[in-house]
Amino acid sequence: MPTYPASREICALGGMIANNAGGEKSLIYGQTKDYVEELKVVLSDGEEHSFSKINKQELDKKKEQPGLEGQIYKKVYDLLDKNFSLVKASRPNVSKNSSGYNIWDVWDGENFNMAKIFVGAQGTLGLITEAKIRLVKKKSHSGMMVVFLKDIGILADLVSAVLPFRPSSFESFDDNTLRLSLKSFRGFLKALGAKNLFTLGWSFLPEFWLILTYGMPKLVLLVEFEEDSQDEVGRKLNELREKLKSFKVKTKIAATAQESRKYWVIRRESFNLLRHKVRGKQTAPFIDDFIVRPEKLPEFLPQLYKILDNHKLFYTIFGHIGDGNFHIVPLMALADEENRKKIPIISEEIYDLVLRYKGSITAEHNDGLIRGAYLRKMYGPEVYKIFEEIKKIFDPLGIFNPGKKVEANMEYALAHMKRE
């Protein structure tokens, strides 16, 4: 299942579907919505219904069915067909999006797939009981290039140079993440399978030496290739290394999965590192999943850093650099009411910036309590009205996961925030 998130060790398939999850392989494999073939869902009538892709003739028959299912097919079709051009034009121009209801993949003018609207709906339309999922065959060989970047001004050009090589993953983490990792690498002992601290320290020696001789990189980029032969992996790595020479960046090739493992552990454990290693503050992932097109990053990132620094936040940035999807996790003392008051202020500033660059406020983590309040800002009143109608069609009593999506507001979110 190639859309697994970084939390793959503890996540559940139902959560992946409800969030429309993506992850380190989404650059070439897309999001969970692309792999859902069929869903069984308990609707507001208390009955289980099955949904999958059907053609126009089958749709016409479904609309004539008695009971709730027939009503839903008729109402959703009428709503989406009437607003077909508006829906098409409102699709965010980014490679991933999990904000709002997935109204874009239900009706294309020829086929109708109601299963798609439940993917990313966070349980607000019905209860998913069973899923039929398409899988892919995993490539048997992999290799990684690690790029140490000090000047983010060349980031967009570098990303543009890498993407034509079609890496299976193109990830990143920042200098704060690397510092935390090097300070607490004892905690990686089990994750890396190192026998003792000496062997673990030896494995990190190149990184310590790099910082001493080159300085702390602003970003560390992970470019991984997966192929059916090791020769093909090696060819792509060598060609990419030649391509990046003109950028005058430090690179390191981890030619096997074992060599690249420590970088994946740092990337996947970024959130846990921050959560456990800084005393007196909590992770506050409220601006943790926006996305903008990669070519916009040189203009976008300096403005992003300026907003964060103006609010004097300590944070890490990591995520999927290949598609411009960043996870920012500030550390805040949430027991302090003044800090909690900053959350909507910072959110407004960040999302204004994201939307100015035609991005999405959430690529793969979804809206939940903390971002649902910004759906009207992101899509405008007409599309927001469609979301409201979708909710009413499926859940007229408002009993499925209330407080999310169209019912969300910041006051409710702040009132239910963990403070310790």
mmCIF file of C-alpha atoms in Angstrom, residues 47-318:
data_model
loop_
_atom_site.group_PDB
_atom_site.id
_atom_site.type_symbol
_atom_site.label_atom_id
_atom_site.label_comp_id
_atom_site.label_asym_id
_atom_site.label_seq_id
_atom_site.Cartn_x
_atom_site.Cartn_y
_atom_site.Cartn_z
ATOM 1 C CA GLU A 47 -27.808 0.054 7.142
ATOM 2 C CA GLU A 48 -24.602 -1.011 5.381
ATOM 3 C CA HIS A 49 -24.290 0.080 1.747
ATOM 4 C CA SER A 50 -21.657 -0.717 -0.873
ATOM 5 C CA PHE A 51 -20.129 1.974 -3.113
ATOM 6 C CA SER A 52 -17.802 1.685 -6.116
ATOM 7 C CA LYS A 53 -17.342 3.086 -9.608
ATOM 8 C CA ILE A 54 -20.413 2.842 -11.869
ATOM 9 C CA ASN A 55 -21.257 4.131 -15.361
ATOM 10 C CA LYS A 56 -24.067 6.528 -16.332
ATOM 11 C CA GLN A 57 -26.558 3.751 -17.078
ATOM 12 C CA GLU A 58 -25.933 2.137 -13.685
ATOM 13 C CA LEU A 59 -26.174 5.567 -12.055
ATOM 14 C CA ASP A 60 -29.627 6.142 -13.549
ATOM 15 C CA LYS A 61 -30.791 2.852 -12.029
ATOM 16 C CA LYS A 62 -29.287 3.744 -8.639
ATOM 17 C CA LYS A 63 -31.177 7.051 -8.582
ATOM 18 C CA GLU A 64 -34.468 5.190 -8.985
ATOM 19 C CA GLN A 65 -33.833 2.884 -6.020
ATOM 20 C CA PRO A 66 -36.192 3.269 -3.056
ATOM 21 C CA GLY A 67 -34.767 4.220 0.329
ATOM 22 C CA LEU A 68 -31.835 6.329 1.469
ATOM 23 C CA GLU A 69 -29.250 5.036 -1.019
ATOM 24 C CA GLY A 70 -31.372 6.022 -4.006
ATOM 25 C CA GLN A 71 -32.028 9.456 -2.495
ATOM 26 C CA ILE A 72 -28.318 10.013 -1.888
ATOM 27 C CA TYR A 73 -27.342 9.060 -5.432
ATOM 28 C CA LYS A 74 -29.967 11.402 -6.871
ATOM 29 C CA LYS A 75 -29.150 14.355 -4.617
ATOM 30 C CA VAL A 76 -25.361 14.075 -4.914
ATOM 31 C CA TYR A 77 -25.545 13.673 -8.695
ATOM 32 C CA ASP A 78 -27.885 16.669 -9.053
ATOM 33 C CA LEU A 79 -25.646 18.805 -6.830
ATOM 34 C CA LEU A 80 -22.381 17.931 -8.592
ATOM 35 C CA ASP A 81 -23.794 17.999 -12.124
ATOM 36 C CA LYS A 82 -25.458 21.381 -11.557
ATOM 37 C CA ASN A 83 -22.150 22.774 -10.277
ATOM 38 C CA PHE A 84 -19.902 20.773 -12.613
ATOM 39 C CA SER A 85 -17.861 23.730 -13.892
ATOM 40 C CA LEU A 86 -17.528 25.290 -10.431
ATOM 41 C CA VAL A 87 -16.348 22.005 -8.925
ATOM 42 C CA LYS A 88 -13.813 21.466 -11.697
ATOM 43 C CA ALA A 89 -12.433 25.006 -11.397
ATOM 44 C CA SER A 90 -12.157 24.806 -7.600
ATOM 45 C CA ARG A 91 -9.772 21.852 -7.505
ATOM 46 C CA PRO A 92 -6.535 23.011 -5.827
ATOM 47 C CA ASN A 93 -3.631 23.193 -8.280
ATOM 48 C CA VAL A 94 -1.310 20.982 -6.234
ATOM 49 C CA SER A 95 -0.376 17.306 -6.377
ATOM 50 C CA LYS A 96 -2.111 16.405 -3.087
ATOM 51 C CA ASN A 97 -5.122 17.737 -1.213
ATOM 52 C CA SER A 98 -7.236 16.376 1.647
ATOM 53 C CA SER A 99 -9.100 19.558 2.581
ATOM 54 C CA GLY A 100 -12.883 19.664 2.348
ATOM 55 C CA TYR A 101 -14.920 16.864 0.774
ATOM 56 C CA ASN A 102 -13.468 15.082 -2.251
ATOM 57 C CA ILE A 103 -16.106 16.323 -4.694
ATOM 58 C CA TRP A 104 -13.681 16.320 -7.646
ATOM 59 C CA ASP A 105 -13.360 12.554 -8.153
ATOM 60 C CA VAL A 106 -17.014 11.521 -7.808
ATOM 61 C CA TRP A 107 -18.557 12.548 -11.167
ATOM 62 C CA ASP A 108 -16.485 13.096 -14.313
ATOM 63 C CA GLY A 109 -19.357 13.306 -16.813
ATOM 64 C CA GLU A 110 -19.184 9.589 -17.701
ATOM 65 C CA ASN A 111 -18.591 7.622 -14.504
ATOM 66 C CA PHE A 112 -19.804 8.096 -10.943
ATOM 67 C CA ASN A 113 -17.866 6.850 -7.906
ATOM 68 C CA MET A 114 -19.534 7.547 -4.566
ATOM 69 C CA ALA A 115 -16.746 5.711 -2.718
ATOM 70 C CA LYS A 116 -14.443 8.655 -3.417
ATOM 71 C CA ILE A 117 -16.478 11.095 -1.346
ATOM 72 C CA PHE A 118 -15.919 9.045 1.813
ATOM 73 C CA VAL A 119 -12.139 9.106 1.323
ATOM 74 C CA GLY A 120 -10.908 12.090 3.306
ATOM 75 C CA ALA A 121 -14.347 12.758 4.870
ATOM 76 C CA GLN A 122 -13.015 11.876 8.355
ATOM 77 C CA GLY A 123 -16.082 9.828 9.236
ATOM 78 C CA THR A 124 -18.439 12.803 8.922
ATOM 79 C CA LEU A 125 -20.646 11.163 6.253
ATOM 80 C CA GLY A 126 -20.838 7.552 7.438
ATOM 81 C CA LEU A 127 -18.977 4.707 9.120
ATOM 82 C CA ILE A 128 -16.646 2.723 6.852
ATOM 83 C CA THR A 129 -16.820 -0.982 7.690
ATOM 84 C CA GLU A 130 -14.952 -2.613 4.821
ATOM 85 C CA ALA A 131 -12.607 -1.509 2.031
ATOM 86 C CA LYS A 132 -11.322 -3.066 -1.168
ATOM 87 C CA ILE A 133 -7.877 -1.634 -1.874
ATOM 88 C CA ARG A 134 -5.642 -1.822 -4.928
ATOM 89 C CA LEU A 135 -2.003 -2.615 -4.122
ATOM 90 C CA VAL A 136 1.219 -2.250 -6.121
ATOM 91 C CA LYS A 137 4.199 -4.553 -6.457
ATOM 92 C CA LYS A 138 7.165 -3.295 -4.481
ATOM 93 C CA LYS A 139 10.427 -2.755 -6.330
ATOM 94 C CA SER A 140 13.206 -5.046 -5.140
ATOM 95 C CA HIS A 141 16.158 -2.618 -5.037
ATOM 96 C CA SER A 142 16.661 0.898 -3.696
ATOM 97 C CA GLY A 143 19.299 3.529 -3.169
ATOM 98 C CA MET A 144 19.380 7.065 -1.825
ATOM 99 C CA MET A 145 21.196 10.316 -2.427
ATOM 100 C CA VAL A 146 21.408 12.679 0.534
ATOM 101 C CA VAL A 147 21.766 16.368 -0.371
ATOM 102 C CA PHE A 148 22.951 18.872 2.243
ATOM 103 C CA LEU A 149 21.607 22.291 1.314
ATOM 104 C CA LYS A 150 22.779 25.552 2.916
ATOM 105 C CA ASP A 151 21.157 28.018 0.493
ATOM 106 C CA ILE A 152 17.389 27.623 0.117
ATOM 107 C CA GLY A 153 17.529 30.176 -2.697
ATOM 108 C CA ILE A 154 18.548 27.378 -5.089
ATOM 109 C CA LEU A 155 15.918 24.975 -3.789
ATOM 110 C CA ALA A 156 13.366 25.326 -6.600
ATOM 111 C CA ASP A 157 15.986 24.892 -9.326
ATOM 112 C CA LEU A 158 17.417 21.898 -7.506
ATOM 113 C CA VAL A 159 13.990 20.313 -7.129
ATOM 114 C CA SER A 160 13.345 20.913 -10.833
ATOM 115 C CA ALA A 161 16.635 19.196 -11.635
ATOM 116 C CA VAL A 162 15.806 16.132 -9.520
ATOM 117 C CA LEU A 163 12.181 15.477 -10.502
ATOM 118 C CA PRO A 164 12.841 14.377 -14.138
ATOM 119 C CA PHE A 165 14.795 11.412 -12.721
ATOM 120 C CA ARG A 166 11.471 10.205 -11.207
ATOM 121 C CA PRO A 167 12.575 9.357 -7.670
ATOM 122 C CA SER A 168 10.203 7.201 -5.666
ATOM 123 C CA SER A 169 10.682 9.548 -2.692
ATOM 124 C CA PHE A 170 11.958 13.103 -2.346
ATOM 125 C CA GLU A 171 11.875 14.061 1.338
ATOM 126 C CA SER A 172 13.395 16.704 3.599
ATOM 127 C CA PHE A 173 14.091 17.700 7.169
ATOM 128 C CA ASP A 174 15.580 20.915 8.513
ATOM 129 C CA ASP A 175 18.543 21.947 10.649
ATOM 130 C CA ASN A 176 16.549 21.852 13.895
ATOM 131 C CA THR A 177 15.556 18.249 13.207
ATOM 132 C CA LEU A 178 19.159 17.310 12.462
ATOM 133 C CA ARG A 179 20.415 19.022 15.630
ATOM 134 C CA LEU A 180 17.878 17.178 17.770
ATOM 135 C CA SER A 181 18.826 13.896 16.091
ATOM 136 C CA LEU A 182 22.549 14.319 16.675
ATOM 137 C CA LYS A 183 22.004 15.380 20.287
ATOM 138 C CA SER A 184 19.809 12.420 21.065
ATOM 139 C CA PHE A 185 21.134 9.708 18.777
ATOM 140 C CA ARG A 186 21.187 7.341 21.767
ATOM 141 C CA GLY A 187 17.440 7.098 21.216
ATOM 142 C CA PHE A 188 18.073 5.671 17.731
ATOM 143 C CA LEU A 189 19.866 2.614 19.130
ATOM 144 C CA LYS A 190 16.819 0.353 18.904
ATOM 145 C CA ALA A 191 15.317 1.925 15.778
ATOM 146 C CA LEU A 192 18.530 1.434 13.819
ATOM 147 C CA GLY A 193 19.283 -1.984 15.248
ATOM 148 C CA ALA A 194 22.758 -0.860 16.365
ATOM 149 C CA LYS A 195 24.463 -3.262 18.782
ATOM 150 C CA ASN A 196 25.919 -0.540 20.985
ATOM 151 C CA LEU A 197 26.540 3.210 21.205
ATOM 152 C CA PHE A 198 29.956 2.876 19.599
ATOM 153 C CA THR A 199 28.586 1.358 16.393
ATOM 154 C CA LEU A 200 25.737 3.871 16.417
ATOM 155 C CA GLY A 201 28.134 6.792 16.883
ATOM 156 C CA TRP A 202 30.344 5.427 14.116
ATOM 157 C CA SER A 203 27.360 5.375 11.732
ATOM 158 C CA PHE A 204 26.756 9.093 12.406
ATOM 159 C CA LEU A 205 30.437 10.069 12.107
ATOM 160 C CA PRO A 206 30.073 11.386 8.504
ATOM 161 C CA GLU A 207 27.321 13.771 9.661
ATOM 162 C CA PHE A 208 29.401 15.111 12.567
ATOM 163 C CA TRP A 209 32.353 15.613 10.209
ATOM 164 C CA LEU A 210 30.171 17.319 7.598
ATOM 165 C CA ILE A 211 28.923 19.876 10.130
ATOM 166 C CA LEU A 212 32.478 20.580 11.325
ATOM 167 C CA THR A 213 33.831 21.123 7.814
ATOM 168 C CA TYR A 214 30.809 22.386 5.883
ATOM 169 C CA GLY A 215 28.576 23.911 8.544
ATOM 170 C CA MET A 216 25.018 23.055 9.483
ATOM 171 C CA PRO A 217 22.826 22.638 6.380
ATOM 172 C CA LYS A 218 19.526 24.501 6.323
ATOM 173 C CA LEU A 219 17.794 21.503 4.767
ATOM 174 C CA VAL A 220 18.703 17.856 4.274
ATOM 175 C CA LEU A 221 17.089 16.344 1.182
ATOM 176 C CA LEU A 222 16.563 12.608 0.690
ATOM 177 C CA VAL A 223 16.230 11.413 -2.905
ATOM 178 C CA GLU A 224 15.431 7.709 -3.144
ATOM 179 C CA PHE A 225 15.129 5.504 -6.194
ATOM 180 C CA GLU A 226 13.433 2.111 -6.295
ATOM 181 C CA GLU A 227 14.004 -0.117 -9.310
ATOM 182 C CA ASP A 228 13.918 -3.778 -10.304
ATOM 183 C CA SER A 229 17.727 -3.990 -10.470
ATOM 184 C CA GLN A 230 20.561 -2.538 -8.422
ATOM 185 C CA ASP A 231 22.331 -1.547 -11.642
ATOM 186 C CA GLU A 232 19.414 0.729 -12.582
ATOM 187 C CA VAL A 233 19.438 2.272 -9.103
ATOM 188 C CA GLY A 234 23.179 2.909 -9.373
ATOM 189 C CA ARG A 235 22.832 4.419 -12.849
ATOM 190 C CA LYS A 236 20.211 6.922 -11.693
ATOM 191 C CA LEU A 237 22.211 7.871 -8.590
ATOM 192 C CA ASN A 238 25.368 8.487 -10.629
ATOM 193 C CA GLU A 239 23.529 10.506 -13.275
ATOM 194 C CA LEU A 240 21.855 12.603 -10.592
ATOM 195 C CA ARG A 241 25.176 13.236 -8.859
ATOM 196 C CA GLU A 242 26.583 14.566 -12.124
ATOM 197 C CA LYS A 243 23.510 16.731 -12.650
ATOM 198 C CA LEU A 244 23.810 18.314 -9.189
ATOM 199 C CA LYS A 245 27.515 19.186 -9.450
ATOM 200 C CA SER A 246 26.657 22.576 -10.905
ATOM 201 C CA PHE A 247 24.701 23.419 -7.714
ATOM 202 C CA LYS A 248 27.856 23.062 -5.588
ATOM 203 C CA VAL A 249 26.047 21.191 -2.820
ATOM 204 C CA LYS A 250 27.368 18.401 -0.626
ATOM 205 C CA THR A 251 25.938 15.005 -1.526
ATOM 206 C CA LYS A 252 26.267 11.482 -0.169
ATOM 207 C CA ILE A 253 25.123 8.259 -1.809
ATOM 208 C CA ALA A 254 23.616 5.573 0.388
ATOM 209 C CA ALA A 255 23.566 2.808 -2.177
ATOM 210 C CA THR A 256 21.616 0.237 -0.153
ATOM 211 C CA ALA A 257 18.513 0.237 2.004
ATOM 212 C CA GLN A 258 20.639 -0.449 5.087
ATOM 213 C CA GLU A 259 22.845 2.591 4.461
ATOM 214 C CA SER A 260 19.849 4.880 3.957
ATOM 215 C CA ARG A 261 18.035 3.564 7.027
ATOM 216 C CA LYS A 262 19.371 6.142 9.498
ATOM 217 C CA TYR A 263 18.123 8.999 7.322
ATOM 218 C CA TRP A 264 14.676 7.437 7.107
ATOM 219 C CA VAL A 265 14.634 7.002 10.886
ATOM 220 C CA ILE A 266 15.435 10.704 11.361
ATOM 221 C CA ARG A 267 12.742 11.690 8.848
ATOM 222 C CA ARG A 268 10.071 9.348 10.212
ATOM 223 C CA GLU A 269 10.893 10.083 13.836
ATOM 224 C CA SER A 270 10.969 13.879 13.424
ATOM 225 C CA PHE A 271 7.720 14.399 15.286
ATOM 226 C CA ASN A 272 8.614 12.050 18.143
ATOM 227 C CA LEU A 273 12.011 13.696 18.528
ATOM 228 C CA LEU A 274 10.399 17.056 19.024
ATOM 229 C CA ARG A 275 7.693 15.701 21.294
ATOM 230 C CA HIS A 276 10.017 13.945 23.734
ATOM 231 C CA LYS A 277 13.225 15.947 23.763
ATOM 232 C CA VAL A 278 12.199 19.488 24.729
ATOM 233 C CA ARG A 279 10.958 19.925 28.282
ATOM 234 C CA GLY A 280 8.115 22.185 29.381
ATOM 235 C CA LYS A 281 6.561 22.508 25.925
ATOM 236 C CA GLN A 282 4.260 20.425 23.754
ATOM 237 C CA THR A 283 4.190 19.767 20.057
ATOM 238 C CA ALA A 284 1.496 21.967 18.510
ATOM 239 C CA PRO A 285 0.824 20.661 14.981
ATOM 240 C CA PHE A 286 -1.702 23.238 13.805
ATOM 241 C CA ILE A 287 0.105 24.401 10.622
ATOM 242 C CA ASP A 288 1.575 20.980 9.916
ATOM 243 C CA ASP A 289 0.449 20.045 6.419
ATOM 244 C CA PHE A 290 0.175 22.836 3.836
ATOM 245 C CA ILE A 291 1.335 22.391 0.264
ATOM 246 C CA VAL A 292 2.404 24.746 -2.536
ATOM 247 C CA ARG A 293 3.821 23.939 -5.933
ATOM 248 C CA PRO A 294 7.601 23.292 -5.698
ATOM 249 C CA GLU A 295 8.493 26.032 -8.192
ATOM 250 C CA LYS A 296 7.016 28.594 -5.787
ATOM 251 C CA LEU A 297 9.304 27.634 -2.894
ATOM 252 C CA PRO A 298 12.083 30.261 -3.357
ATOM 253 C CA GLU A 299 9.516 33.060 -2.979
ATOM 254 C CA PHE A 300 7.332 31.230 -0.485
ATOM 255 C CA LEU A 301 9.847 29.910 2.061
ATOM 256 C CA PRO A 302 11.483 33.221 3.099
ATOM 257 C CA GLN A 303 8.030 34.663 3.792
ATOM 258 C CA LEU A 304 7.103 31.546 5.734
ATOM 259 C CA TYR A 305 10.252 31.750 7.890
ATOM 260 C CA LYS A 306 9.575 35.439 8.510
ATOM 261 C CA ILE A 307 6.081 34.731 9.890
ATOM 262 C CA LEU A 308 7.358 31.952 12.142
ATOM 263 C CA ASP A 309 10.297 33.990 13.391
ATOM 264 C CA ASN A 310 8.131 37.066 14.014
ATOM 265 C CA HIS A 311 6.183 34.958 16.488
ATOM 266 C CA LYS A 312 9.434 33.705 18.076
ATOM 267 C CA LEU A 313 8.518 30.051 17.615
ATOM 268 C CA PHE A 314 10.854 27.092 17.971
ATOM 269 C CA TYR A 315 9.849 24.582 15.307
ATOM 270 C CA THR A 316 11.017 21.858 12.998
ATOM 271 C CA ILE A 317 10.217 21.633 9.301
ATOM 272 C CA PHE A 318 10.151 18.307 7.531
#
